PDB file of C-alpha atoms in Angstrom:
ATOM      1  CA  MET A   1      58.193  -2.412  78.538  1.00 51.00           C
ATOM      2  CA  SER A   2      59.049  -3.258  74.701  1.00 52.00           C
ATOM      3  CA  ALA A   3      59.654   0.114  72.612  1.00 57.00           C
ATOM      4  CA  PRO A   4      57.162   2.058  70.268  1.00 66.00           C
ATOM      5  CA  VAL A   5      56.980   0.541  67.201  1.00 57.00           C
ATOM      6  CA  SER A   6      58.187   3.171  64.317  1.00 55.00           C
ATOM      7  CA  ARG A   7      56.463   4.128  61.565  1.00 53.00           C
ATOM      8  CA  THR A   8      59.904   5.153  59.853  1.00 47.00           C
ATOM      9  CA  ARG A   9      60.142   4.024  56.131  1.00 40.00           C
ATOM     10  CA  ALA A  10      62.364   2.623  54.415  1.00 34.00           C
ATOM     11  CA  PRO A  11      63.145   3.927  50.702  1.00 32.00           C
ATOM     12  CA  VAL A  12      63.036   1.386  47.761  1.00 31.00           C
ATOM     13  CA  MET A  13      66.190  -0.302  46.515  1.00 31.00           C
ATOM     14  CA  GLY A  14      66.045   1.016  42.792  1.00 35.00           C
ATOM     15  CA  GLY A  15      64.810   4.164  42.541  1.00 35.00           C
ATOM     16  CA  THR A  16      64.047   7.556  43.600  1.00 32.00           C
ATOM     17  CA  THR A  17      61.863   8.227  47.502  1.00 32.00           C
ATOM     18  CA  SER A  18      58.531   9.402  47.906  1.00 33.00           C
ATOM     19  CA  PRO A  19      56.278  10.460  50.084  1.00 33.00           C
ATOM     20  CA  ARG A  20      54.378   6.418  48.954  1.00 32.00           C
ATOM     21  CA  SER A  21      57.243   5.096  48.478  1.00 31.00           C
ATOM     22  CA  LEU A  22      58.677   5.608  52.137  1.00 31.00           C
ATOM     23  CA  ARG A  23      57.645   2.196  53.584  1.00 36.00           C
ATOM     24  CA  CYS A  24      58.684  -0.448  55.871  1.00 37.00           C
ATOM     25  CA  PRO A  25      58.831  -4.140  54.417  1.00 35.00           C
ATOM     26  CA  ARG A  26      55.686  -5.516  53.917  1.00 39.00           C
ATOM     27  CA  THR A  27      55.944  -9.029  55.463  1.00 38.00           C
ATOM     28  CA  LEU A  28      54.811 -10.460  58.407  1.00 39.00           C
ATOM     29  CA  ALA A  29      58.600 -10.642  59.924  1.00 40.00           C
ATOM     30  CA  ALA A  30      57.854  -6.654  59.923  1.00 41.00           C
ATOM     31  CA  LEU A  31      54.799  -6.687  60.667  1.00 40.00           C
ATOM     32  CA  ARG A  32      55.653  -8.046  63.854  1.00 42.00           C
ATOM     33  CA  ALA A  33      58.203  -6.197  65.181  1.00 42.00           C
ATOM     34  CA  PRO A  34      59.285  -1.724  64.627  1.00 39.00           C
ATOM     35  CA  CYS A  35      61.067  -0.950  61.657  1.00 38.00           C
ATOM     36  CA  GLN A  36      64.967  -0.390  62.357  1.00 34.00           C
ATOM     37  CA  THR A  37      65.676   1.863  60.204  1.00 32.00           C
ATOM     38  CA  ARG A  38      65.540   5.853  60.371  1.00 31.00           C
ATOM     39  CA  GLN A  39      65.061   8.697  58.109  1.00 34.00           C
ATOM     40  CA  PRO A  40      66.678  12.043  58.806  1.00 32.00           C
ATOM     41  CA  LEU A  41      65.747  14.301  60.876  1.00 28.00           C
ATOM     42  CA  GLY A  42      64.180  16.796  58.268  1.00 33.00           C
ATOM     43  CA  ALA A  43      62.539  13.805  56.540  1.00 34.00           C
ATOM     44  CA  ARG A  44      60.376  13.338  59.613  1.00 36.00           C
ATOM     45  CA  ARG A  45      58.787  15.938  59.817  1.00 33.00           C
ATOM     46  CA  SER A  46      58.165  16.094  56.003  1.00 38.00           C
ATOM     47  CA  SER A  47      56.077  13.084  56.194  1.00 44.00           C
ATOM     48  CA  ARG A  48      54.130  14.259  59.028  1.00 46.00           C
ATOM     49  CA  ARG A  49      53.239  17.531  57.636  1.00 42.00           C
ATOM     50  CA  LEU A  50      51.601  15.359  54.945  1.00 44.00           C
ATOM     51  CA  ALA A  51      49.891  13.146  56.881  1.00 61.00           C
ATOM     52  CA  VAL A  52      48.199  15.808  59.551  1.00 65.00           C
ATOM     53  CA  ALA A  53      47.354  19.130  58.298  1.00 65.00           C
ATOM     54  CA  VAL A  54      44.889  21.904  60.293  1.00 61.00           C
ATOM     55  CA  SER A  55      42.817  23.697  58.035  1.00 61.00           C
ATOM     56  CA  ALA A  56      40.060  26.204  58.766  1.00 62.00           C
ATOM     57  CA  LEU A  57      37.611  23.429  59.824  1.00 76.00           C
ATOM     58  CA  GLY A  58      39.581  20.705  61.830  1.00 83.00           C
ATOM     59  CA  THR A  59      42.414  18.004  61.176  1.00 85.00           C
ATOM     60  CA  GLN A  60      42.856  17.123  57.802  1.00 87.00           C
ATOM     61  CA  LEU A  61      44.404  13.533  57.605  1.00 88.00           C
ATOM     62  CA  GLU A  62      45.902  12.274  54.894  1.00 88.00           C
ATOM     63  CA  PRO A  63      46.132   7.971  54.383  1.00 85.00           C
ATOM     64  CA  ASP A  64      48.900   7.611  52.913  1.00 86.00           C
ATOM     65  CA  ASN A  65      50.852   7.532  56.325  1.00 83.00           C
ATOM     66  CA  ALA A  66      48.201   8.614  58.817  1.00 93.00           C
ATOM     67  CA  SER A  67      48.650   6.885  61.386  1.00 96.00           C
ATOM     68  CA  VAL A  68      45.289   4.991  62.853  1.00 98.00           C
ATOM     69  CA  LEU A  69      44.178   2.493  66.304  1.00 98.00           C
ATOM     70  CA  VAL A  70      41.104   0.626  65.423  1.00 98.00           C
ATOM     71  CA  ALA A  71      39.670  -0.694  68.157  1.00 98.00           C
ATOM     72  CA  GLY A  72      36.135  -2.932  67.648  1.00 95.00           C
ATOM     73  CA  GLY A  73      35.990  -7.118  67.591  1.00 84.00           C
ATOM     74  CA  GLY A  74      35.016  -7.442  63.952  1.00 81.00           C
ATOM     75  CA  GLY A  75      32.574  -6.054  61.794  1.00 91.00           C
ATOM     76  CA  ILE A  76      32.625  -2.630  61.108  1.00 96.00           C
ATOM     77  CA  ALA A  77      36.372  -2.754  62.845  1.00 97.00           C
ATOM     78  CA  LEU A  78      37.882  -4.707  60.112  1.00 96.00           C
ATOM     79  CA  ASP A  79      35.883  -3.287  57.268  1.00 97.00           C
ATOM     80  CA  VAL A  80      37.491   0.275  58.451  1.00 97.00           C
ATOM     81  CA  THR A  81      40.827  -1.381  58.952  1.00 97.00           C
ATOM     82  CA  ARG A  82      40.846  -3.014  55.890  1.00 96.00           C
ATOM     83  CA  LYS A  83      39.770   0.673  53.546  1.00 96.00           C
ATOM     84  CA  LEU A  84      42.225   2.397  55.712  1.00 97.00           C
ATOM     85  CA  LYS A  85      45.087  -0.351  54.582  1.00 96.00           C
ATOM     86  CA  ASP A  86      44.166  -0.387  51.060  1.00 95.00           C
ATOM     87  CA  ALA A  87      44.282   3.939  51.327  1.00 94.00           C
ATOM     88  CA  GLY A  88      48.080   3.349  52.850  1.00 94.00           C
ATOM     89  CA  ALA A  89      47.771   3.908  55.627  1.00 96.00           C
ATOM     90  CA  TRP A  90      48.950   2.463  59.420  1.00 95.00           C
ATOM     91  CA  VAL A  91      46.837   0.543  61.399  1.00 97.00           C
ATOM     92  CA  TRP A  92      47.004  -1.022  64.495  1.00 97.00           C
ATOM     93  CA  MET A  93      44.281  -3.510  66.194  1.00 97.00           C
ATOM     94  CA  LEU A  94      43.461  -3.494  69.600  1.00 97.00           C
ATOM     95  CA  GLN A  95      42.233  -7.015  69.927  1.00 96.00           C
ATOM     96  CA  ARG A  96      41.438  -8.999  73.331  1.00 93.00           C
ATOM     97  CA  SER A  97      43.379 -11.742  71.522  1.00 90.00           C
ATOM     98  CA  HIS A  98      44.565 -13.125  68.440  1.00 90.00           C
ATOM     99  CA  SER A  99      41.036 -15.150  67.166  1.00 91.00           C
ATOM    100  CA  ARG A 100      41.776 -12.755  64.419  1.00 93.00           C
ATOM    101  CA  ALA A 101      45.441 -13.020  63.607  1.00 93.00           C
ATOM    102  CA  ALA A 102      45.767 -14.210  60.202  1.00 93.00           C
ATOM    103  CA  GLU A 103      42.636 -12.053  59.011  1.00 94.00           C
ATOM    104  CA  ILE A 104      43.933  -8.393  60.158  1.00 95.00           C
ATOM    105  CA  GLU A 105      47.993  -9.961  59.669  1.00 93.00           C
ATOM    106  CA  GLY A 106      46.452 -10.746  56.107  1.00 94.00           C
ATOM    107  CA  MET A 107      45.478  -7.278  55.858  1.00 94.00           C
ATOM    108  CA  MET A 108      49.185  -5.617  56.340  1.00 94.00           C
ATOM    109  CA  ALA A 109      47.488  -4.590  59.763  1.00 96.00           C
ATOM    110  CA  LEU A 110      49.334  -4.756  63.538  1.00 95.00           C
ATOM    111  CA  ILE A 111      47.789  -6.079  66.396  1.00 95.00           C
ATOM    112  CA  ILE A 112      48.196  -5.006  69.598  1.00 95.00           C
ATOM    113  CA  LYS A 113      46.373  -6.817  71.969  1.00 94.00           C
ATOM    114  CA  GLY A 114      44.631  -5.349  75.334  1.00 96.00           C
ATOM    115  CA  ASP A 115      40.680  -5.631  77.122  1.00 97.00           C
ATOM    116  CA  ALA A 116      39.230  -2.022  77.033  1.00 97.00           C
ATOM    117  CA  MET A 117      37.647  -2.549  79.635  1.00 97.00           C
ATOM    118  CA  ASN A 118      41.296  -2.750  81.284  1.00 98.00           C
ATOM    119  CA  PRO A 119      42.604   0.896  80.856  1.00 98.00           C
ATOM    120  CA  GLU A 120      46.613  -0.544  82.143  1.00 98.00           C
ATOM    121  CA  GLN A 121      46.308  -2.428  78.944  1.00 98.00           C
ATOM    122  CA  VAL A 122      44.092   0.149  76.557  1.00 98.00           C
ATOM    123  CA  GLN A 123      47.008   2.940  78.150  1.00 98.00           C
ATOM    124  CA  ALA A 124      50.074   0.174  77.544  1.00 97.00           C
ATOM    125  CA  ALA A 125      48.556  -0.590  73.751  1.00 97.00           C
ATOM    126  CA  PHE A 126      48.856   2.947  73.536  1.00 98.00           C
ATOM    127  CA  ASP A 127      52.694   3.242  74.483  1.00 97.00           C
ATOM    128  CA  GLN A 128      53.381   1.174  72.302  1.00 95.00           C
ATOM    129  CA  ILE A 129      52.301   2.875  69.687  1.00 96.00           C
ATOM    130  CA  GLU A 130      55.377   5.852  68.144  1.00 94.00           C
ATOM    131  CA  GLU A 131      52.637   8.329  67.410  1.00 94.00           C
ATOM    132  CA  VAL A 132      48.328   8.166  66.491  1.00 97.00           C
ATOM    133  CA  ASP A 133      46.774  10.417  64.681  1.00 97.00           C
ATOM    134  CA  ALA A 134      43.772   8.930  64.779  1.00 98.00           C
ATOM    135  CA  VAL A 135      41.202   6.555  66.796  1.00 98.00           C
ATOM    136  CA  VAL A 136      38.403   4.597  65.405  1.00 98.00           C
ATOM    137  CA  THR A 137      36.911   2.672  67.886  1.00 98.00           C
ATOM    138  CA  THR A 138      33.319   0.435  67.106  1.00 98.00           C
ATOM    139  CA  ILE A 139      33.543  -1.307  70.892  1.00 97.00           C
ATOM    140  CA  GLY A 140      30.058  -2.314  72.264  1.00 95.00           C
ATOM    141  CA  GLY A 141      28.541  -4.782  74.508  1.00 94.00           C
ATOM    142  CA  THR A 142      25.174  -6.653  74.875  1.00 93.00           C
ATOM    143  CA  PRO A 143      21.729  -5.442  76.993  1.00 94.00           C
ATOM    144  CA  ALA A 144      23.281  -8.661  79.279  1.00 95.00           C
ATOM    145  CA  ASP A 145      26.190  -6.220  79.717  1.00 96.00           C
ATOM    146  CA  ALA A 146      26.225  -2.633  78.286  1.00 96.00           C
ATOM    147  CA  SER A 147      29.644  -1.451  79.948  1.00 96.00           C
ATOM    148  CA  ALA A 148      31.752  -1.871  77.525  1.00 97.00           C
ATOM    149  CA  ASP A 149      30.032   0.692  75.115  1.00 98.00           C
ATOM    150  CA  SER A 150      30.683   3.068  77.582  1.00 98.00           C
ATOM    151  CA  GLU A 151      33.845   1.964  80.600  1.00 98.00           C
ATOM    152  CA  GLY A 152      35.543   0.466  77.300  1.00 98.00           C
ATOM    153  CA  ASN A 153      35.118   3.522  74.909  1.00 98.00           C
ATOM    154  CA  ILE A 154      35.570   5.972  77.554  1.00 98.00           C
ATOM    155  CA  ASN A 155      39.016   4.353  78.324  1.00 98.00           C
ATOM    156  CA  LEU A 156      40.095   4.648  74.577  1.00 98.00           C
ATOM    157  CA  ILE A 157      38.894   8.477  75.102  1.00 98.00           C
ATOM    158  CA  LYS A 158      41.090   9.378  77.829  1.00 98.00           C
ATOM    159  CA  ALA A 159      44.040   7.234  76.676  1.00 98.00           C
ATOM    160  CA  ALA A 160      43.665   9.468  73.356  1.00 98.00           C
ATOM    161  CA  MET A 161      44.211  12.340  75.456  1.00 98.00           C
ATOM    162  CA  LYS A 162      47.327  11.680  76.777  1.00 98.00           C
ATOM    163  CA  LYS A 163      48.990  10.791  73.406  1.00 97.00           C
ATOM    164  CA  GLY A 164      47.439  13.724  71.427  1.00 96.00           C
ATOM    165  CA  VAL A 165      45.287  12.229  69.028  1.00 97.00           C
ATOM    166  CA  LYS A 166      44.337  14.420  66.178  1.00 95.00           C
ATOM    167  CA  ARG A 167      40.921  12.786  66.140  1.00 97.00           C
ATOM    168  CA  PHE A 168      38.674   9.919  67.388  1.00 98.00           C
ATOM    169  CA  VAL A 169      36.120   8.731  65.805  1.00 98.00           C
ATOM    170  CA  LEU A 170      33.316   6.727  68.188  1.00 98.00           C
ATOM    171  CA  VAL A 171      30.486   4.486  66.530  1.00 98.00           C
ATOM    172  CA  THR A 172      27.323   4.520  68.220  1.00 98.00           C
ATOM    173  CA  SER A 173      24.697   4.038  67.393  1.00 98.00           C
ATOM    174  CA  ILE A 174      21.140   5.529  65.438  1.00 98.00           C
ATOM    175  CA  GLY A 175      18.394   6.188  69.611  1.00 98.00           C
ATOM    176  CA  THR A 176      22.000   7.300  71.263  1.00 98.00           C
ATOM    177  CA  GLY A 177      22.154  10.420  72.725  1.00 97.00           C
ATOM    178  CA  ASN A 178      19.000  13.015  71.048  1.00 98.00           C
ATOM    179  CA  SER A 179      18.125  10.908  68.696  1.00 98.00           C
ATOM    180  CA  LYS A 180      16.702   8.603  71.377  1.00 97.00           C
ATOM    181  CA  ASP A 181      13.058   9.199  69.258  1.00 97.00           C
ATOM    182  CA  ALA A 182      14.150   8.148  66.071  1.00 97.00           C
ATOM    183  CA  PRO A 183      13.796   4.498  66.281  1.00 96.00           C
ATOM    184  CA  PRO A 184      10.346   2.962  67.216  1.00 96.00           C
ATOM    185  CA  GLN A 185       9.876   2.540  70.852  1.00 97.00           C
ATOM    186  CA  GLN A 186       9.538  -1.019  70.966  1.00 96.00           C
ATOM    187  CA  VAL A 187      13.516  -0.978  69.571  1.00 95.00           C
ATOM    188  CA  TYR A 188      14.357   1.390  71.740  1.00 97.00           C
ATOM    189  CA  ASP A 189      13.070  -0.950  74.940  1.00 97.00           C
ATOM    190  CA  VAL A 190      15.060  -4.058  73.510  1.00 96.00           C
ATOM    191  CA  LEU A 191      18.444  -1.890  73.269  1.00 97.00           C
ATOM    192  CA  GLU A 192      17.963   1.010  76.283  1.00 97.00           C
ATOM    193  CA  LYS A 193      20.263  -0.415  78.372  1.00 97.00           C
ATOM    194  CA  VAL A 194      23.154  -0.280  75.364  1.00 98.00           C
ATOM    195  CA  LEU A 195      21.924   2.925  74.138  1.00 98.00           C
ATOM    196  CA  VAL A 196      22.280   4.765  77.759  1.00 98.00           C
ATOM    197  CA  GLN A 197      26.085   3.379  77.736  1.00 98.00           C
ATOM    198  CA  LYS A 198      26.746   4.614  74.372  1.00 98.00           C
ATOM    199  CA  GLY A 199      25.061   7.661  75.242  1.00 98.00           C
ATOM    200  CA  LYS A 200      27.764   8.848  78.822  1.00 98.00           C
ATOM    201  CA  ALA A 201      30.337   8.082  75.823  1.00 98.00           C
ATOM    202  CA  GLU A 202      29.593   9.829  73.698  1.00 98.00           C
ATOM    203  CA  ASP A 203      29.087  12.864  76.665  1.00 98.00           C
ATOM    204  CA  PHE A 204      32.532  12.330  77.711  1.00 98.00           C
ATOM    205  CA  LEU A 205      33.808  12.644  74.023  1.00 98.00           C
ATOM    206  CA  ILE A 206      31.725  15.942  73.038  1.00 98.00           C
ATOM    207  CA  ASN A 207      32.264  17.583  76.110  1.00 98.00           C
ATOM    208  CA  GLU A 208      34.852  16.381  78.788  1.00 98.00           C
ATOM    209  CA  SER A 209      37.791  15.138  76.222  1.00 98.00           C
ATOM    210  CA  GLY A 210      39.281  18.325  74.210  1.00 97.00           C
ATOM    211  CA  LEU A 211      39.720  15.761  71.465  1.00 98.00           C
ATOM    212  CA  GLU A 212      38.804  16.850  67.744  1.00 98.00           C
ATOM    213  CA  TYR A 213      35.478  13.963  67.219  1.00 98.00           C
ATOM    214  CA  THR A 214      33.248  12.958  65.221  1.00 98.00           C
ATOM    215  CA  ILE A 215      30.031  10.461  66.597  1.00 98.00           C
ATOM    216  CA  ILE A 216      28.467   8.238  63.539  1.00 98.00           C
ATOM    217  CA  ARG A 217      25.174   6.326  64.839  1.00 98.00           C
ATOM    218  CA  PRO A 218      24.376   3.882  62.115  1.00 98.00           C
ATOM    219  CA  GLY A 219      20.952   2.324  62.035  1.00 97.00           C
ATOM    220  CA  GLY A 220      19.857  -1.182  62.229  1.00 96.00           C
ATOM    221  CA  LEU A 221      23.132  -3.795  60.368  1.00 96.00           C
ATOM    222  CA  LYS A 222      22.716  -5.293  58.144  1.00 95.00           C
ATOM    223  CA  SER A 223      25.773  -7.846  57.026  1.00 92.00           C
ATOM    224  CA  GLU A 224      25.057  -8.521  53.459  1.00 92.00           C
ATOM    225  CA  PRO A 225      27.655  -6.802  50.566  1.00 92.00           C
ATOM    226  CA  ALA A 226      28.093  -3.367  50.194  1.00 93.00           C
ATOM    227  CA  THR A 227      25.096  -1.444  47.854  1.00 92.00           C
ATOM    228  CA  GLY A 228      26.855   2.102  48.054  1.00 94.00           C
ATOM    229  CA  GLN A 229      23.149   3.823  48.831  1.00 94.00           C
ATOM    230  CA  GLY A 230      25.027   4.950  52.489  1.00 97.00           C
ATOM    231  CA  VAL A 231      24.661   8.152  53.628  1.00 97.00           C
ATOM    232  CA  LEU A 232      25.756  10.239  56.728  1.00 98.00           C
ATOM    233  CA  THR A 233      22.640  13.345  58.264  1.00 98.00           C
ATOM    234  CA  GLU A 234      22.789  15.551  59.843  1.00 98.00           C
ATOM    235  CA  ASP A 235      18.855  15.073  60.834  1.00 97.00           C
ATOM    236  CA  ASN A 236      18.358  12.751  64.337  1.00 97.00           C
ATOM    237  CA  THR A 237      15.483  11.936  63.575  1.00 96.00           C
ATOM    238  CA  VAL A 238      16.039   9.478  61.018  1.00 97.00           C
ATOM    239  CA  CYS A 239      16.139   6.197  61.419  1.00 97.00           C
ATOM    240  CA  GLY A 240      16.460   2.417  59.151  1.00 96.00           C
ATOM    241  CA  ALA A 241      19.062   0.080  58.107  1.00 97.00           C
ATOM    242  CA  VAL A 242      22.511   0.059  56.561  1.00 97.00           C
ATOM    243  CA  TYR A 243      25.045  -1.934  55.612  1.00 97.00           C
ATOM    244  CA  ARG A 244      27.991  -2.625  58.013  1.00 97.00           C
ATOM    245  CA  GLU A 245      30.592  -2.062  54.593  1.00 97.00           C
ATOM    246  CA  ASP A 246      28.578   0.531  54.209  1.00 97.00           C
ATOM    247  CA  VAL A 247      29.362   2.182  57.879  1.00 98.00           C
ATOM    248  CA  ALA A 248      32.405   1.310  57.409  1.00 98.00           C
ATOM    249  CA  GLN A 249      33.308   3.290  54.021  1.00 97.00           C
ATOM    250  CA  LEU A 250      30.857   6.845  56.017  1.00 98.00           C
ATOM    251  CA  VAL A 251      33.478   5.883  58.505  1.00 98.00           C
ATOM    252  CA  VAL A 252      36.589   6.558  56.992  1.00 97.00           C
ATOM    253  CA  LYS A 253      35.204   9.571  54.431  1.00 97.00           C
ATOM    254  CA  ALA A 254      34.394  11.194  57.438  1.00 97.00           C
ATOM    255  CA  LEU A 255      37.919  10.019  59.402  1.00 97.00           C
ATOM    256  CA  LEU A 256      39.579  11.955  56.257  1.00 95.00           C
ATOM    257  CA  SER A 257      37.342  15.053  56.688  1.00 96.00           C
ATOM    258  CA  PRO A 258      37.559  18.097  58.168  1.00 96.00           C
ATOM    259  CA  LYS A 259      34.087  19.073  57.125  1.00 96.00           C
ATOM    260  CA  ALA A 260      33.030  15.565  59.963  1.00 97.00           C
ATOM    261  CA  ALA A 261      35.260  16.769  62.837  1.00 97.00           C
ATOM    262  CA  TYR A 262      33.045  17.727  65.548  1.00 97.00           C
ATOM    263  CA  LYS A 263      29.868  16.620  64.240  1.00 98.00           C
ATOM    264  CA  VAL A 264      27.306  14.060  65.538  1.00 98.00           C
ATOM    265  CA  LEU A 265      26.108  11.911  62.323  1.00 98.00           C
ATOM    266  CA  SER A 266      23.245   8.913  61.981  1.00 98.00           C
ATOM    267  CA  ALA A 267      23.716   6.576  59.288  1.00 98.00           C
ATOM    268  CA  VAL A 268      21.262   5.007  57.269  1.00 97.00           C
ATOM    269  CA  ASP A 269      20.466   3.423  53.282  1.00 96.00           C
ATOM    270  CA  ARG A 270      18.199   5.327  51.529  1.00 94.00           C
ATOM    271  CA  THR A 271      16.975   2.316  50.435  1.00 93.00           C
ATOM    272  CA  GLN A 272      15.970   0.644  53.891  1.00 94.00           C
ATOM    273  CA  MET A 273      14.213   3.575  55.592  1.00 94.00           C
ATOM    274  CA  MET A 274      11.744   3.819  57.446  1.00 90.00           C
ATOM    275  CA  GLY A 275       8.330   6.313  56.032  1.00 86.00           C
ATOM    276  CA  ASP A 276       9.680   8.156  54.226  1.00 86.00           C
ATOM    277  CA  PRO A 277      11.802  10.407  56.159  1.00 87.00           C
ATOM    278  CA  GLN A 278      12.654  14.241  54.274  1.00 90.00           C
ATOM    279  CA  PHE A 279      16.326  15.531  54.978  1.00 94.00           C
ATOM    280  CA  GLU A 280      19.548  16.009  53.764  1.00 95.00           C
ATOM    281  CA  ASP A 281      22.488  14.214  53.187  1.00 96.00           C
ATOM    282  CA  PHE A 282      25.681  15.087  55.689  1.00 97.00           C
ATOM    283  CA  GLN A 283      28.472  16.465  52.629  1.00 95.00           C
ATOM    284  CA  LEU A 284      31.813  15.490  53.203  1.00 92.00           C
TER     285      LEU A 284
END
């Protein structure tokens, strides 16, 4: 097995170094191989303190210098990766194939090949990364085969437990767990197999993992550009639609906020609600 990919960063030539400027070269050639430069031990510890701190509420992740593994085929996962990269984080994407390689590498993120349904491949993916501060997973199946919603996500949770991950963000759906009565009955009936399996992953993360978690349950997903109207709430009775890019923005905000630790939150667009519900936004 190859050595774990290190995120140790080299000083920028011709200037003083700072935590923001301690970066490996951002070329595709550099992204495909571990960085070879090494900081002094004290410098590496200093950069780790900048990446992860613990508040009274939960872990405070600083996006610059944080290391995040994102698992998901596309859609929200790609948008999360893009937003984390824009914020300065190191991001790896777990992918079953290299079909999205050009898009992912175009963001200056890294691909780690592996199938979430295969626990050995998942563990091997984690082993390739020196440190993983956080995991975001949007993995899901279909009513015809919903096993990825439970087994795939649980495989990721178990590997994260072994790795000592600081925060695990699981994206499921309104209708899961104690939000079962939120969607109309006919909608729940169509998605029941998926929602039940998502619930199993939620239960494992909350009750058995010991990880600091955030669970985000979006409403019906739309692919149009973000509106900026997406909100999070602890109210498990709300239902409506929300745009994928808005969900991605909410996921990143929740990941970086200690206030979201140990929370289960619904994600909706206030302009796309079913009915006229009265609920409080969750402030990050």
